[in-house]
Structures are given as structure tokens and as C-alpha cells.
Coordinates of C-alpha atoms and ligand atoms in Angstrom, one line a residue:
X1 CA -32.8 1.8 27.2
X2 CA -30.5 2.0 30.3
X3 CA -27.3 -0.1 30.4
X4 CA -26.1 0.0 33.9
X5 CA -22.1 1.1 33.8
X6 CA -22.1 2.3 30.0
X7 CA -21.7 5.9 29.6
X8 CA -24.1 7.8 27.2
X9 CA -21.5 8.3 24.3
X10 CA -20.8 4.5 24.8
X11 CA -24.6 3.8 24.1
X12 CA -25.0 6.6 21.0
X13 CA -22.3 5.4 19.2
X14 CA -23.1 2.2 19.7
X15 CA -27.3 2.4 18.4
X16 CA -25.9 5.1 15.7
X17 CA -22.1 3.5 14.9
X18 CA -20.2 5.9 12.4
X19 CA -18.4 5.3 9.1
X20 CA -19.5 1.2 9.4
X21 CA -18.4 -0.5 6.3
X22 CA -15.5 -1.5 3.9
X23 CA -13.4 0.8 1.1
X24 CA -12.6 -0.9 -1.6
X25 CA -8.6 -0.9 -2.5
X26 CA -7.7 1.3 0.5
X27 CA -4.7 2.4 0.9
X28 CA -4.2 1.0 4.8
X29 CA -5.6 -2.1 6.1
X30 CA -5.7 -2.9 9.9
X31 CA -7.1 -6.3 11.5
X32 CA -6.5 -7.6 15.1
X33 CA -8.2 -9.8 17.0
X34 CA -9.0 -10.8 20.5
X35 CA -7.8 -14.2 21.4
X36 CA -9.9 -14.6 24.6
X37 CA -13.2 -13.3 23.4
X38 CA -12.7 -14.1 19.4
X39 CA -13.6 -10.4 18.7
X40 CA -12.5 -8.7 15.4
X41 CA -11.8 -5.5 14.4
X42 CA -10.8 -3.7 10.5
X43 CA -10.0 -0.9 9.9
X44 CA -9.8 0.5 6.1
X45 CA -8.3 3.9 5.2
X46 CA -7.7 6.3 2.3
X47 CA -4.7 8.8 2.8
X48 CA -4.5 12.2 1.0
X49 CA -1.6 14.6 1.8
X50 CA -0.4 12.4 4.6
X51 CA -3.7 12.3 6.7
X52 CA -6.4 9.9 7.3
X53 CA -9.1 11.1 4.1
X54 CA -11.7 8.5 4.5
X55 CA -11.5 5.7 7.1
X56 CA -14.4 3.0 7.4
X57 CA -14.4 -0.5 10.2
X58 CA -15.9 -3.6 10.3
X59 CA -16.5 -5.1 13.6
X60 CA -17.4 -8.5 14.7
X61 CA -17.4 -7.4 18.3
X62 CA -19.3 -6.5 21.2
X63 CA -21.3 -3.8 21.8
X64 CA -18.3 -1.6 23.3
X65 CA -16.2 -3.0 20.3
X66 CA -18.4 -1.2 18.6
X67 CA -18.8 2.2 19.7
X68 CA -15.2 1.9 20.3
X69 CA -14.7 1.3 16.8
X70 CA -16.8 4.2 15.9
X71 CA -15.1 6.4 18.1
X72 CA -12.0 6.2 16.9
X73 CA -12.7 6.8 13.3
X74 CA -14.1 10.0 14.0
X75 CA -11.0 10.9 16.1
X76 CA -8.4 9.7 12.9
X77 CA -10.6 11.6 10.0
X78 CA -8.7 14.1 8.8
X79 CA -5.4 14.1 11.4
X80 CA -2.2 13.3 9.7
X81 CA -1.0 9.8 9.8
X82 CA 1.5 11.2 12.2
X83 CA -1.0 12.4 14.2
X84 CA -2.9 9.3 14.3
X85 CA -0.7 7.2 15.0
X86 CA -0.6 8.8 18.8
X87 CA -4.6 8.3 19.3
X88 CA -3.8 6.2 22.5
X89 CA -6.4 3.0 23.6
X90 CA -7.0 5.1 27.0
X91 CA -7.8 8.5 24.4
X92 CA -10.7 6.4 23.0
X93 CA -12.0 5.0 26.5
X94 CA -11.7 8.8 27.6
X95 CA -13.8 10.4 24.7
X96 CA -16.4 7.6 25.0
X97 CA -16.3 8.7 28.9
X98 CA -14.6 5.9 30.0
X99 CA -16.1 1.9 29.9
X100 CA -17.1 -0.5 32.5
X101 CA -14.1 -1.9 34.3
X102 CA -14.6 -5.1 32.8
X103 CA -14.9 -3.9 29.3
X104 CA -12.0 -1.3 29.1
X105 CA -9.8 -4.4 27.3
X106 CA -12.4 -3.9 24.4
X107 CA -10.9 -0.2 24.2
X108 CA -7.6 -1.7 22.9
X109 CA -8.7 -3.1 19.1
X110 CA -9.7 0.1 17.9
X111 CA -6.6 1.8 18.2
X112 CA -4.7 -0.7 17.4
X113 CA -6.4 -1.7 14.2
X114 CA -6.2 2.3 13.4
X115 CA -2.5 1.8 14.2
X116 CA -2.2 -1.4 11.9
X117 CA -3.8 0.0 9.0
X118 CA -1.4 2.9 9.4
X119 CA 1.7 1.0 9.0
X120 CA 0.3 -1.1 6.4
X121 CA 0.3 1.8 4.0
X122 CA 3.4 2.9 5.5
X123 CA 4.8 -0.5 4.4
X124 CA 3.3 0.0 1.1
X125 CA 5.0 3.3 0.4
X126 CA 8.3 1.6 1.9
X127 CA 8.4 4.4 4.8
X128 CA 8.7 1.6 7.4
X129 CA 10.3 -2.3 6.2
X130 CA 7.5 -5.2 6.6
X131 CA 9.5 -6.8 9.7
X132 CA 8.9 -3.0 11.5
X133 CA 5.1 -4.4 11.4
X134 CA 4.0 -6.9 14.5
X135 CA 1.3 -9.0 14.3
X136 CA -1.5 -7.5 16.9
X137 CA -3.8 -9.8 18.3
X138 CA -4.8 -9.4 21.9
X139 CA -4.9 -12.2 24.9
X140 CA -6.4 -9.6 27.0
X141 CA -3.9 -7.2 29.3
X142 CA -2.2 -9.0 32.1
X143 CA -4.6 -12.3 31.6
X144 CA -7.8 -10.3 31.9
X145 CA -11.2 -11.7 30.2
X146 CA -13.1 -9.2 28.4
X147 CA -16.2 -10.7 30.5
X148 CA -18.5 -12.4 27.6
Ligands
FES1 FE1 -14.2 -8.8 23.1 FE2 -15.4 -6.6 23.8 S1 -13.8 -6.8 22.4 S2 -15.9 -8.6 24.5

């Protein structure tokens, strides 16, 4: 199936989406969502000597929210937390070889939902206070539409 602007990795991990699914009592949560389209992204980890042991999503997204999503869990499995935390929106959109123009604002939730879950454990272990935490949610950079 050819989707005009969508790179092949986009479309792979998109049909074959990786670690899809929910952990049960995980150790970091993530959610953020998309004010402009309503999109929705978690992100569920389990940590073992300070990196990212298992990490599943759930997406209620589009297509690019998806392999998006599926991108960056394979990029946060086993780097520290540390490590993790750096995984940059534009990393993601670079090792799915880049998005449509009007779709790179779809890049942003799974980083930062990798990012929230992050700091939620890091809440949880009291490395970081609650108030160091900022509610993500996403009106789209610069008033932008994610174009559905
Ligand atoms: Fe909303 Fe892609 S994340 S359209």
C-alpha cells in the first residue's frame, strides 16, 4: 500500500506497531494529549537498575501517532532512565526517517509521554518533588493543526 509522504519505517511500524499494550502496576506512567486533534498517548514502564526494563503504549492516535509511539519504545528499552530522558521529539521523527510536514506535531507525544512516565517514577522514588512534574498536553507548536 503506498502512502504518498510517509517514509517506509513510518508505514512498518505502523502495520507491525511494537510493545502495544498496558503493564500492570508499572513503575512509570506517562499520558499526554493533543488538544487540537484529541489524540492520546501512554506510556507504561518497568525500571530495573535505573533503565527502562520493559516499556509498553497505548495510543488513541493517528496512524503517525502510532508508529511514533512504537518507535520510541524501541529506542527507551534498555537505556538508563538518564539516557532516556534525552530521546528528543526530532530523534523519533529522524529514526522513523522524518514525517510529512503536516504530521511532524504527531512526533511530539511520544517523547513526551516517555518523558512523563519517567518522572512519574522519579516522583515515586522522591528523586524529583511532584511540583517538578508539568502537566503535558499539546495545542500543537506555534498554533499548528496536526491536519485531521
Ligand atoms: Fe493528532 Fe497525529 S497526533 S493527528
Amino acid at each position: 500500500m503506498a502512502q504518498i509522504g510517509y517514509s517506509k519505517k513510518v508505514m512498518e511500524h505502523f502495520m507491525n506497531p511494537r510493545n502495544v499494550g498496558v503493564i500492570e502496576n508499572p513503575d512509570g506512567y506517562g499520558k499526554v494529549g493533543n488538544l487540537v486533534c484529541g489524540d492520546l498517548m501512554e506510556i507504561f514502564i518497568t525500571v530495573k537498575e535505573d533503565k527502562v526494563d520493559d516499556i509498553k503504549f497505548r495510543t488513541f492516535g493517528c496512524g503517525s501517532a502510532i508508529a511514533v509511539s512504537s518507535m520510541v519504545t524501541e529506542m527507551a528499552k534498555g537505556k538508563t532512565l538518564d539516557e532516556a530522558m534525552l530521546i528528543t521529539r526530532k530523534d523519533v521523527a529522524d529514526e522513523l526517517e522524518g514525517l510529512p510536514p503536516q504530521k511532524m506535531h504527531c512526533s511530539n507525544l511520544g517523547a513526551d509521554a516517555l518523558h512523563a512516565a519517567i518522572k512519574n517514577y522519579w516522583v515515586k522514588i522522591g528523586k524529583i518533588k511532584p511540583e517538578e512534574v508539568k502537566e503535558e498536553s499539546h495545542e500543537g507548536e506555534e498554533g499548528e493543526s496536526c491536519g485531521t
